[in-house]
Coordinates of C-alpha atoms and ligand atoms in Angstrom, one line a residue:
X1 CA 21.1 18.0 13.2
X2 CA 19.8 16.0 10.2
X3 CA 15.9 15.4 9.2
X4 CA 14.2 13.0 6.6
X5 CA 10.7 13.4 5.4
X6 CA 8.3 10.9 4.1
X7 CA 5.0 10.6 3.5
X8 CA 2.3 7.8 2.6
X9 CA -0.3 8.7 0.6
X10 CA -2.5 5.4 1.1
X11 CA -6.4 4.8 0.4
X12 CA -8.1 6.5 3.2
X13 CA -5.4 9.6 4.2
X14 CA -1.7 11.1 4.2
X15 CA 0.4 10.5 6.7
X16 CA 3.8 12.1 7.2
X17 CA 6.6 11.0 9.7
X18 CA 9.8 13.0 9.9
X19 CA 13.2 11.3 11.9
X20 CA 16.0 12.9 13.5
X21 CA 19.1 11.2 13.5
X22 CA 22.0 12.9 15.0
X23 CA 25.2 10.8 16.6
X24 CA 23.3 10.1 19.7
X25 CA 19.8 9.9 18.7
X26 CA 17.3 8.4 16.5
X27 CA 14.3 9.5 16.9
X28 CA 10.5 10.1 15.1
X29 CA 9.9 13.9 15.9
X30 CA 6.7 14.7 13.4
X31 CA 3.8 11.7 12.7
X32 CA 0.9 13.0 11.1
X33 CA -2.4 12.1 9.2
X34 CA -4.9 13.7 7.3
X35 CA -7.9 11.3 7.0
X36 CA -9.2 12.3 3.0
X37 CA -13.1 12.0 4.1
X38 CA -13.1 14.2 6.7
X39 CA -10.2 17.2 5.4
X40 CA -12.0 17.0 2.4
X41 CA -15.2 16.4 1.8
X42 CA -15.6 19.1 -1.2
X43 CA -14.2 15.8 -3.5
X44 CA -17.2 13.4 -2.0
X45 CA -15.4 10.3 -1.5
X46 CA -16.5 7.5 0.3
X47 CA -13.3 5.9 3.2
X48 CA -11.2 7.7 -0.4
X49 CA -12.8 6.6 -3.0
X50 CA -15.3 6.8 -4.7
X51 CA -17.6 3.9 -6.1
X52 CA -19.4 3.1 -9.0
X53 CA -20.8 0.4 -11.6
X54 CA -22.6 -2.6 -11.5
X55 CA -21.6 -4.4 -7.9
X56 CA -19.1 -1.4 -7.1
X57 CA -16.4 -2.9 -9.0
X58 CA -15.3 0.3 -10.4
X59 CA -13.5 2.5 -7.7
X60 CA -11.2 5.4 -8.7
X61 CA -10.3 8.7 -6.3
X62 CA -9.7 12.3 -8.0
X63 CA -5.8 12.6 -7.8
X64 CA -6.4 16.6 -7.3
X65 CA -7.6 15.2 -3.6
X66 CA -4.0 13.9 -3.2
X67 CA -2.1 17.0 -4.1
X68 CA -4.4 18.9 -2.0
X69 CA -3.5 16.9 0.8
X70 CA 0.3 17.1 0.1
X71 CA 0.1 21.1 0.2
X72 CA -2.1 21.0 2.9
X73 CA 0.4 18.5 5.0
X74 CA 3.0 21.0 4.2
X75 CA 1.4 23.8 5.6
X76 CA 1.2 21.5 8.5
X77 CA 4.6 20.6 8.6
X78 CA 5.6 24.7 8.6
X79 CA 3.5 25.9 11.0
X80 CA 5.3 23.2 13.2
X81 CA 8.3 23.5 15.5
X82 CA 10.0 21.9 12.4
X83 CA 12.8 23.6 10.5
X84 CA 11.9 22.2 7.0
X85 CA 15.0 24.1 5.8
X86 CA 16.9 21.2 7.7
X87 CA 15.5 18.5 6.1
X88 CA 17.8 17.0 3.8
X89 CA 15.6 14.3 1.5
X90 CA 12.2 13.5 1.3
X91 CA 10.7 10.4 0.1
X92 CA 7.3 8.8 -0.2
X93 CA 5.2 5.8 -0.5
X94 CA 1.7 5.1 -2.5
X95 CA -1.3 3.3 -2.5
X96 CA -0.1 0.7 -5.2
X97 CA -1.5 0.1 -8.6
X98 CA -3.4 3.3 -8.8
X99 CA -2.8 5.6 -12.0
X100 CA -3.3 9.1 -12.8
X101 CA -3.4 10.1 -16.7
X102 CA -1.3 13.9 -17.4
X103 CA -2.1 15.8 -20.4
X104 CA 0.2 17.2 -22.6
X105 CA 1.6 20.6 -20.9
X106 CA 2.1 18.8 -17.6
X107 CA 6.1 19.6 -17.6
X108 CA 5.3 23.0 -18.0
X109 CA 2.6 22.9 -14.8
X110 CA 4.9 20.7 -12.7
X111 CA 7.7 24.0 -13.6
X112 CA 5.9 26.8 -13.1
X113 CA 4.0 26.0 -9.7
X114 CA 3.7 29.6 -8.1
X115 CA 4.4 29.9 -4.9
X116 CA 1.4 32.5 -3.8
X117 CA -1.4 30.1 -5.0
X118 CA -2.6 26.9 -3.3
X119 CA -1.7 23.6 -5.7
X120 CA -5.2 22.7 -6.3
X121 CA -5.5 26.3 -8.1
X122 CA -3.1 25.2 -10.2
X123 CA -3.8 22.0 -11.4
X124 CA -6.9 21.7 -13.1
X125 CA -5.6 21.6 -16.7
X126 CA -2.4 18.8 -15.5
X127 CA -4.6 15.7 -16.0
X128 CA -6.0 14.3 -19.2
X129 CA -8.9 12.3 -16.6
X130 CA -10.2 13.4 -13.8
X131 CA -9.8 10.5 -11.8
X132 CA -7.6 7.5 -10.9
X133 CA -8.5 4.3 -10.6
X134 CA -7.2 2.7 -7.5
X135 CA -6.5 -1.0 -6.3
X136 CA -9.9 -1.5 -5.0
X137 CA -11.3 -1.6 -8.9
X138 CA -12.3 -5.4 -10.3
X139 CA -13.7 -4.4 -13.3
X140 CA -11.0 -4.8 -15.6
X141 CA -11.7 -9.0 -15.7
X142 CA -12.0 -8.6 -19.4
X143 CA -8.8 -7.3 -19.9
X144 CA -6.8 -9.5 -18.1
X145 CA -7.8 -12.1 -20.2
X146 CA -6.7 -10.5 -23.0
X147 CA -3.4 -9.8 -21.4
X148 CA -3.1 -13.0 -20.0
X149 CA -3.7 -14.9 -23.5
X150 CA -1.6 -12.5 -25.3
X151 CA 1.6 -12.7 -23.1
X152 CA 1.1 -16.4 -23.2
X153 CA -1.0 -17.7 -19.9
X154 CA -1.1 -17.0 -15.6
X155 CA 2.6 -19.1 -15.1
X156 CA 4.7 -16.5 -17.9
X157 CA 3.5 -13.1 -16.9
X158 CA 4.2 -14.3 -13.5
X159 CA 7.3 -15.5 -15.1
X160 CA 7.7 -12.0 -16.8
X161 CA 6.3 -9.2 -14.3
X162 CA 5.9 -11.1 -11.1
X163 CA 2.2 -11.8 -11.3
X164 CA 0.0 -13.3 -13.2
X165 CA -3.2 -10.6 -14.5
X166 CA -4.8 -8.9 -11.8
X167 CA -7.8 -6.4 -12.1
X168 CA -6.3 -4.0 -9.6
X169 CA -2.8 -3.7 -11.8
X170 CA -1.9 -0.7 -13.6
X171 CA -1.8 -2.3 -17.3
X172 CA -5.3 -4.1 -17.1
X173 CA -6.4 -0.3 -16.2
X174 CA -4.7 1.2 -18.9
X175 CA -5.9 -1.5 -21.3
X176 CA -9.3 -0.7 -20.4
X177 CA -8.9 3.1 -20.2
X178 CA -7.5 2.8 -23.7
X179 CA -10.1 1.1 -25.5
X180 CA -13.4 2.7 -23.3
X181 CA -12.1 6.1 -23.7
X182 CA -9.9 6.2 -26.9
X183 CA -9.8 10.5 -27.3
X184 CA -9.2 10.5 -23.2
X185 CA -6.0 8.3 -24.1
X186 CA -4.7 9.9 -27.1
X187 CA -4.8 13.2 -25.2
X188 CA -2.5 11.1 -22.3
X189 CA 1.0 12.5 -22.6
X190 CA 2.6 10.9 -19.0
X191 CA 0.7 7.6 -17.0
X192 CA 2.4 7.7 -13.4
X193 CA 1.7 5.1 -10.6
X194 CA 0.4 7.4 -7.3
X195 CA 3.7 6.9 -5.9
X196 CA 5.5 8.7 -9.0
X197 CA 2.6 11.4 -9.4
X198 CA 2.9 12.5 -5.6
X199 CA 6.9 12.5 -6.2
X200 CA 6.6 14.8 -9.2
X201 CA 4.3 17.6 -7.7
X202 CA 7.2 17.8 -5.1
X203 CA 9.9 17.8 -8.1
X204 CA 8.2 19.8 -10.1
X205 CA 8.8 17.7 -12.5
X206 CA 7.4 14.0 -14.0
X207 CA 9.4 11.8 -11.3
X208 CA 10.5 8.4 -12.4
X209 CA 9.1 5.0 -11.1
X210 CA 11.3 2.5 -8.9
X211 CA 10.8 -1.1 -9.4
X212 CA 9.3 -1.6 -5.9
X213 CA 5.8 -0.1 -7.4
X214 CA 6.8 -0.4 -11.0
X215 CA 6.1 -4.0 -10.0
X216 CA 2.5 -3.6 -8.8
X217 CA 2.0 -3.1 -12.8
X218 CA 2.0 -5.8 -15.0
X219 CA 4.5 -4.1 -17.3
X220 CA 8.0 -4.3 -15.6
X221 CA 10.1 -7.2 -16.9
X222 CA 11.1 -8.1 -13.5
X223 CA 14.5 -9.7 -13.5
X224 CA 15.7 -6.8 -15.5
X225 CA 13.7 -4.3 -13.7
X226 CA 12.7 -2.2 -17.2
X227 CA 9.8 -1.8 -19.2
X228 CA 8.8 -5.6 -20.9
X229 CA 8.0 -4.4 -24.5
X230 CA 5.9 -7.3 -24.9
X231 CA 3.5 -6.6 -21.8
X232 CA 3.9 -2.9 -22.9
X233 CA 2.7 -3.9 -26.2
X234 CA -0.3 -6.1 -25.1
X235 CA -1.5 -3.7 -23.6
X236 CA -2.5 -0.6 -25.0
X237 CA -1.0 1.8 -28.1
X238 CA 2.4 3.6 -28.3
X239 CA 2.4 3.1 -24.1
X240 CA 6.4 3.3 -24.1
X241 CA 6.3 7.1 -24.7
X242 CA 4.0 7.4 -21.6
X243 CA 5.4 5.9 -19.0
X244 CA 8.3 7.3 -16.7
X245 CA 11.5 5.9 -16.7
X246 CA 12.3 3.4 -14.1
X247 CA 15.2 4.5 -12.0
X248 CA 17.3 2.4 -8.8
X249 CA 15.0 2.7 -5.7
X250 CA 17.7 5.2 -4.3
X251 CA 18.5 7.4 -6.9
X252 CA 17.9 11.6 -6.6
X253 CA 15.1 13.4 -9.0
X254 CA 16.5 16.0 -8.0
X255 CA 15.7 19.4 -5.5
X256 CA 12.2 20.0 -4.2
X257 CA 10.4 22.5 -6.8
X258 CA 11.0 26.5 -5.9
X259 CA 6.9 26.4 -5.0
X260 CA 7.8 24.0 -2.3
X261 CA 11.1 25.6 -0.6
X262 CA 9.1 29.3 -1.2
X263 CA 5.6 29.0 -0.4
X264 CA 6.7 26.7 3.2
X265 CA 10.6 27.2 4.1
X266 CA 11.8 24.0 2.7
X267 CA 15.2 24.1 2.5
X268 CA 17.4 22.7 -1.0
X269 CA 15.7 19.0 0.2
X270 CA 17.0 16.1 -2.2
X271 CA 13.5 14.2 -3.3
X272 CA 13.8 10.8 -3.6
X273 CA 11.4 8.1 -5.9
X274 CA 8.5 7.2 -3.9
X275 CA 7.3 3.9 -3.8
X276 CA 5.0 1.5 -3.2
X277 CA 3.3 1.4 0.5
X278 CA 3.7 -2.2 1.0
X279 CA 7.4 -1.6 0.0
X280 CA 7.6 1.3 2.1
X281 CA 6.6 -1.3 4.7
X282 CA 9.0 -3.5 4.5
X283 CA 11.4 -0.9 4.7
X284 CA 9.2 0.6 8.0
X285 CA 9.5 -2.9 9.1
X286 CA 12.8 -3.5 9.1
X287 CA 12.1 -6.7 7.0
X288 CA 15.5 -6.5 5.0
X289 CA 16.7 -9.5 4.9
X290 CA 13.9 -13.1 4.1
X291 CA 12.8 -14.9 7.3
X292 CA 10.7 -12.6 9.3
X293 CA 6.8 -11.8 8.0
X294 CA 5.4 -8.3 8.0
X295 CA 1.4 -8.1 8.2
X296 CA -0.1 -5.1 7.8
X297 CA -3.6 -4.3 8.6
X298 CA -4.6 -1.3 7.0
X299 CA -7.9 -0.1 4.6
X300 CA -6.7 -3.5 2.6
X301 CA -4.6 -6.5 4.8
X302 CA -1.0 -7.3 2.9
X303 CA 1.1 -10.4 4.3
X304 CA 4.9 -9.9 2.7
X305 CA 8.8 -10.3 3.7
X306 CA 11.9 -10.1 1.7
X307 CA 12.9 -12.6 -0.6
X308 CA 16.4 -13.4 -2.2
X309 CA 15.0 -15.0 -5.3
X310 CA 11.7 -14.2 -7.1
X311 CA 9.5 -17.0 -5.8
X312 CA 5.9 -17.6 -7.4
X313 CA 3.0 -18.6 -5.8
X314 CA 1.6 -21.9 -6.5
X315 CA -1.4 -21.0 -5.5
X316 CA -1.7 -17.7 -8.0
X317 CA -2.7 -15.6 -5.6
X318 CA 0.7 -14.1 -4.7
X319 CA 2.6 -11.9 -6.0
X320 CA 6.5 -10.8 -6.6
X321 CA 7.6 -6.8 -5.9
X322 CA 11.3 -5.3 -6.7
X323 CA 11.8 -4.5 -2.6
X324 CA 13.4 -0.9 -2.3
X325 CA 16.3 -2.5 -0.9
X326 CA 16.8 -4.4 -3.7
X327 CA 16.2 -7.4 -3.8
X328 CA 12.6 -8.9 -4.1
X329 CA 9.6 -8.8 -2.0
X330 CA 6.8 -11.6 -1.6
X331 CA 3.3 -10.3 -0.9
X332 CA -0.7 -11.3 -0.7
X333 CA -3.0 -8.5 -0.6
X334 CA -6.5 -9.2 0.9
X335 CA -8.9 -6.4 0.3
X336 CA -11.1 -7.2 2.8
X337 CA -9.2 -5.6 5.6
X338 CA -10.3 -3.1 7.7
X339 CA -12.9 -2.4 5.5
X340 CA -14.5 -5.4 6.7
X341 CA -13.7 -5.1 10.7
X342 CA -15.6 -1.9 10.7
X343 CA -18.1 -3.1 8.9
X344 CA -18.9 -6.0 11.9
X345 CA -18.1 -3.4 14.2
X346 CA -20.7 -0.9 12.6
X347 CA -23.4 -3.2 12.4
X348 CA -23.2 -4.2 15.5
X349 CA -23.3 -1.1 16.8
X350 CA -19.6 -1.3 18.8
X351 CA -16.9 0.9 19.1
X352 CA -13.2 -0.3 19.1
X353 CA -12.9 -1.0 22.4
X354 CA -16.3 -3.0 22.3
X355 CA -14.9 -5.0 19.4
X356 CA -11.7 -5.8 21.6
X357 CA -14.3 -7.4 24.1
X358 CA -15.9 -9.4 22.2
X359 CA -12.5 -10.6 21.0
X360 CA -11.9 -11.6 24.9
X361 CA -15.0 -13.0 25.6
X362 CA -15.2 -15.4 22.6
X363 CA -13.5 -18.7 22.8
X364 CA -10.5 -19.5 20.0
X365 CA -12.4 -21.5 17.4
X366 CA -15.7 -19.7 18.1
X367 CA -17.9 -23.1 19.0
X368 CA -17.3 -24.2 15.4
X369 CA -18.6 -21.3 13.6
X370 CA -17.0 -19.0 10.4
X371 CA -17.5 -16.5 8.2
X372 CA -15.2 -15.6 4.8
X373 CA -14.8 -12.1 5.5
X374 CA -15.9 -11.1 1.7
X375 CA -18.0 -7.7 2.4
X376 CA -16.3 -5.9 -1.2
X377 CA -15.1 -8.1 -4.1
X378 CA -12.4 -10.2 -2.2
X379 CA -8.8 -10.6 -4.0
X380 CA -7.1 -13.4 -2.0
X381 CA -8.9 -15.7 -3.2
X382 CA -10.5 -14.3 -6.3
X383 CA -14.2 -13.5 -5.1
X384 CA -16.2 -11.3 -7.4
X385 CA -19.5 -11.0 -6.1
X386 CA -19.0 -9.5 -2.5
X387 CA -21.3 -10.8 0.6
X388 CA -19.6 -12.7 3.3
X389 CA -20.6 -16.3 3.6
X390 CA -21.2 -17.9 7.2
X391 CA -21.3 -21.0 8.6
X392 CA -22.2 -22.2 11.7
X393 CA -23.3 -19.2 13.0
X394 CA -26.8 -19.0 12.8
X395 CA -29.0 -16.4 15.4
X396 CA -24.8 -15.8 16.7
X397 CA -24.7 -13.1 18.9
X398 CA -22.2 -10.0 17.9
X399 CA -19.6 -11.0 19.3
X400 CA -19.3 -14.2 17.4
X401 CA -19.3 -12.4 14.7
X402 CA -16.5 -10.3 15.5
X403 CA -14.8 -13.4 16.7
X404 CA -15.8 -14.6 13.3
X405 CA -14.3 -12.2 11.4
X406 CA -10.9 -11.2 12.9
X407 CA -10.6 -15.4 12.7
X408 CA -11.4 -15.6 9.2
X409 CA -9.1 -13.0 8.1
X410 CA -5.8 -14.7 10.0
X411 CA -6.9 -17.9 8.7
X412 CA -6.9 -16.5 5.1
X413 CA -3.6 -14.8 6.2
X414 CA -1.9 -18.0 7.4
X415 CA -3.1 -19.9 4.2
X416 CA -2.5 -18.0 1.4
X417 CA 1.2 -16.9 3.2
X418 CA 2.3 -20.6 3.3
X419 CA 4.8 -19.8 0.1
X420 CA 6.3 -16.9 1.6
X421 CA 7.3 -18.3 4.7
X422 CA 5.8 -21.6 5.5
X423 CA 6.5 -21.6 9.6
X424 CA 7.4 -17.6 10.5
X425 CA 8.4 -17.7 14.4
X426 CA 8.1 -13.8 14.3
X427 CA 5.7 -11.6 12.5
X428 CA 6.1 -8.0 12.8
X429 CA 2.2 -5.8 12.6
X430 CA 1.7 -2.9 11.5
X431 CA -1.2 -0.2 10.6
X432 CA -3.9 1.0 12.2
X433 CA -5.6 -2.5 13.3
X434 CA -2.4 -3.0 15.1
X435 CA -3.7 -1.4 17.7
X436 CA -6.0 -3.5 18.4
X437 CA -3.8 -6.4 20.7
X438 CA -6.8 -8.7 21.2
X439 CA -6.8 -8.5 17.1
X440 CA -2.8 -9.7 17.0
X441 CA -3.3 -12.3 20.0
X442 CA -5.2 -14.2 17.5
X443 CA -2.9 -13.7 14.5
X444 CA -0.3 -15.2 16.7
X445 CA -2.3 -17.9 17.3
X446 CA -3.5 -18.7 14.6
X447 CA 0.4 -18.5 13.0
X448 CA 1.9 -20.2 16.1
X449 CA 4.2 -17.4 15.9
X450 CA 4.9 -14.2 18.2
X451 CA 3.6 -11.1 17.0
X452 CA 5.8 -8.3 17.1
X453 CA 4.9 -4.5 17.0
X454 CA 7.1 -1.4 16.9
X455 CA 6.5 2.0 18.2
X456 CA 4.6 3.3 15.0
X457 CA 1.7 2.2 13.2
X458 CA 2.7 4.2 10.0
X459 CA 5.4 1.7 8.9
X460 CA 4.8 2.9 5.5
X461 CA 5.5 6.9 6.3
X462 CA 8.3 5.4 8.4
X463 CA 10.0 3.0 5.6
X464 CA 9.7 6.3 3.4
X465 CA 11.8 8.6 5.6
X466 CA 14.4 5.9 6.1
X467 CA 14.7 5.5 2.2
X468 CA 14.7 8.9 1.8
X469 CA 18.1 9.3 4.9
X470 CA 19.6 5.9 2.8
X471 CA 19.1 7.4 -0.7
X472 CA 20.7 11.1 0.4
X473 CA 23.6 9.8 2.2
X474 CA 24.2 6.9 -0.4
X475 CA 24.6 10.0 -2.9
X476 CA 26.8 11.8 -0.2
X477 CA 29.3 8.9 -1.2
X478 CA 28.4 6.9 2.0
X479 CA 26.9 3.8 1.6
X480 CA 25.3 2.7 4.6
X481 CA 24.4 -1.3 5.6
X482 CA 20.4 -1.6 5.9
X483 CA 20.8 -2.7 9.3
X484 CA 22.1 0.8 10.2
X485 CA 19.7 3.0 8.6
X486 CA 16.6 1.1 10.0
X487 CA 18.5 0.7 13.5
X488 CA 16.7 2.4 16.5
X489 CA 13.3 2.6 14.0
X490 CA 12.2 -0.8 13.3
X491 CA 11.2 -4.2 15.3
X492 CA 14.2 -4.5 17.7
X493 CA 12.2 -1.5 19.7
X494 CA 9.3 -3.4 19.8
X495 CA 6.5 -1.5 22.2
X496 CA 4.9 -5.0 22.0
X497 CA 5.4 -8.7 21.8
X498 CA 2.2 -11.2 22.2
X499 CA 3.3 -14.9 22.5
X500 CA 0.9 -17.4 21.3
X501 CA -1.3 -19.4 23.5
X502 CA -0.5 -22.6 23.5
X503 CA -4.5 -24.1 23.8
X504 CA -5.7 -21.4 21.2
X505 CA -2.6 -23.0 18.5
X506 CA -3.9 -26.2 18.9
X507 CA -7.3 -25.3 18.2
X508 CA -6.5 -23.5 15.1
X509 CA -4.3 -26.4 13.9
X510 CA -7.4 -28.5 13.9
X511 CA -9.2 -25.6 12.2
X512 CA -7.5 -24.8 9.7
X513 CA -8.1 -27.1 7.4
X514 CA -11.9 -26.8 8.1
X515 CA -11.6 -23.5 6.9
X516 CA -9.8 -24.1 3.9
X517 CA -12.2 -26.6 2.8
X518 CA -15.0 -24.4 3.6
X519 CA -13.3 -21.1 1.9
X520 CA -12.8 -23.2 -1.2
X521 CA -16.9 -24.6 -0.8
X522 CA -18.2 -20.8 -0.4
X523 CA -16.0 -19.5 -3.7
X524 CA -16.8 -22.7 -5.4
X525 CA -20.4 -21.7 -5.3
X526 CA -20.1 -18.4 -5.9
X527 CA -18.4 -19.0 -9.1
Ligands
LIG601 C1 -1.3 -4.3 -2.4 C2 -3.0 -3.6 -2.8 C3 -3.2 -2.9 -1.3 C4 -2.5 -1.3 -1.7 C5 -3.5 -0.6 -0.6 O1 -1.0 -4.8 -3.5 O2 -3.2 -3.6 -3.7 O3 -2.5 -3.4 -0.7 O4 -1.5 -0.9 -2.0 O5 -2.9 0.4 -0.6

């Protein structure tokens, strides 16, 4: 029997998925999530992050908390029915863009972890910076301007790295850190992404990055899949020696470190480079070939798909990343995903059943009422000042406000993903909010496409487990096609298919240009 383990270290929690693959069976045998706020209150996070600064633009998280979660999850795995000695390979997925700053001496600490003491007690001196800026941070507009200038403008930077400069992307974050705290930057020996930091803990040594997550930094030459000397130069002094190398997504870093073997009973499992959560979801949804769109409804909402060649978003709001399955993927990210849905739900004292009932009891189009979903600063379209804008919803009851937020999110997704797939026939849905079929119905109607949901909502950690399987087989000389890797786990095994309702499709066909104009007006008035 062969089993493979995938983790997902996301904004709000850590998930682990174990898959079993035998000649006759392919199934998920373990799936468990730990929520950071509830499980690790000592770190004081809200929704997994620490917000500070004027306008709430500075958003960080303590990397020690992510390490503590990995340690606790390993304990849960060890206490489960699973035989950890059977796990052949481990990979993971991390929230994208977040950076972890390690001090000189980190390599020795990683190498010498003592299996008799909990991980967090041994990593006090690991960090040159106790917090990590994460993807929700929008405090680096000035740094983005400098980078854009130095690298020849938005279009040139997008051609080189796959994206124009973005506040949350790692280059702008590193640039800010190096100039605001030069002493701490000087003490920084290695800068990791969340993904490569977590892989380093498992491998007991500095892990490489891989092209899927490294392309979320504005630092990688997307075509060559290596660091761009110009981008590094424009970002911070002596950056090249502080970054890990970029290896293939399917390379093997080494065996899991003795700490994990002795403390929890792992066998000699291979550690595979971790990727970003969206690239991992691409694999977990089985989106290997172009044509189908994936939508992940998590803390952020993202729309993505595999693409054959790196196309660029003419609207400038999208990204091209390397796909961990080879080739490329296109993605548009909305900061106001689940946080915005939860704000509306909580403000009106509803639970998720009440939220769904509100959607069922209100008509498509909401009687012409609109709301932009910008409860926190938005990434797509870029809006710095948080605060939803309302139109035609004066005195509206809670159920219309619920419909307004869900319709706005779905229409924004449609408008800003036209560059990826103008008319997708099928959308694969994942993420926590994909549990809600009434939300998925709105998406089906707005896109005029069938929405399909697989058996798990944790596509990022499933994708990581599938990547572990692929890489381990490859290392053993068995080059399996991706279709065979994902078979039995992804879309064709759909648990739910939602067809668009033709009457609602007609309503949204009229509404979409109206929402587009409303969104443009709301942005202009906030600029
Ligand atoms: C993608 C992005 C978010 C994070 C969330 O560009 O910023 O989706 O990856 O985990």
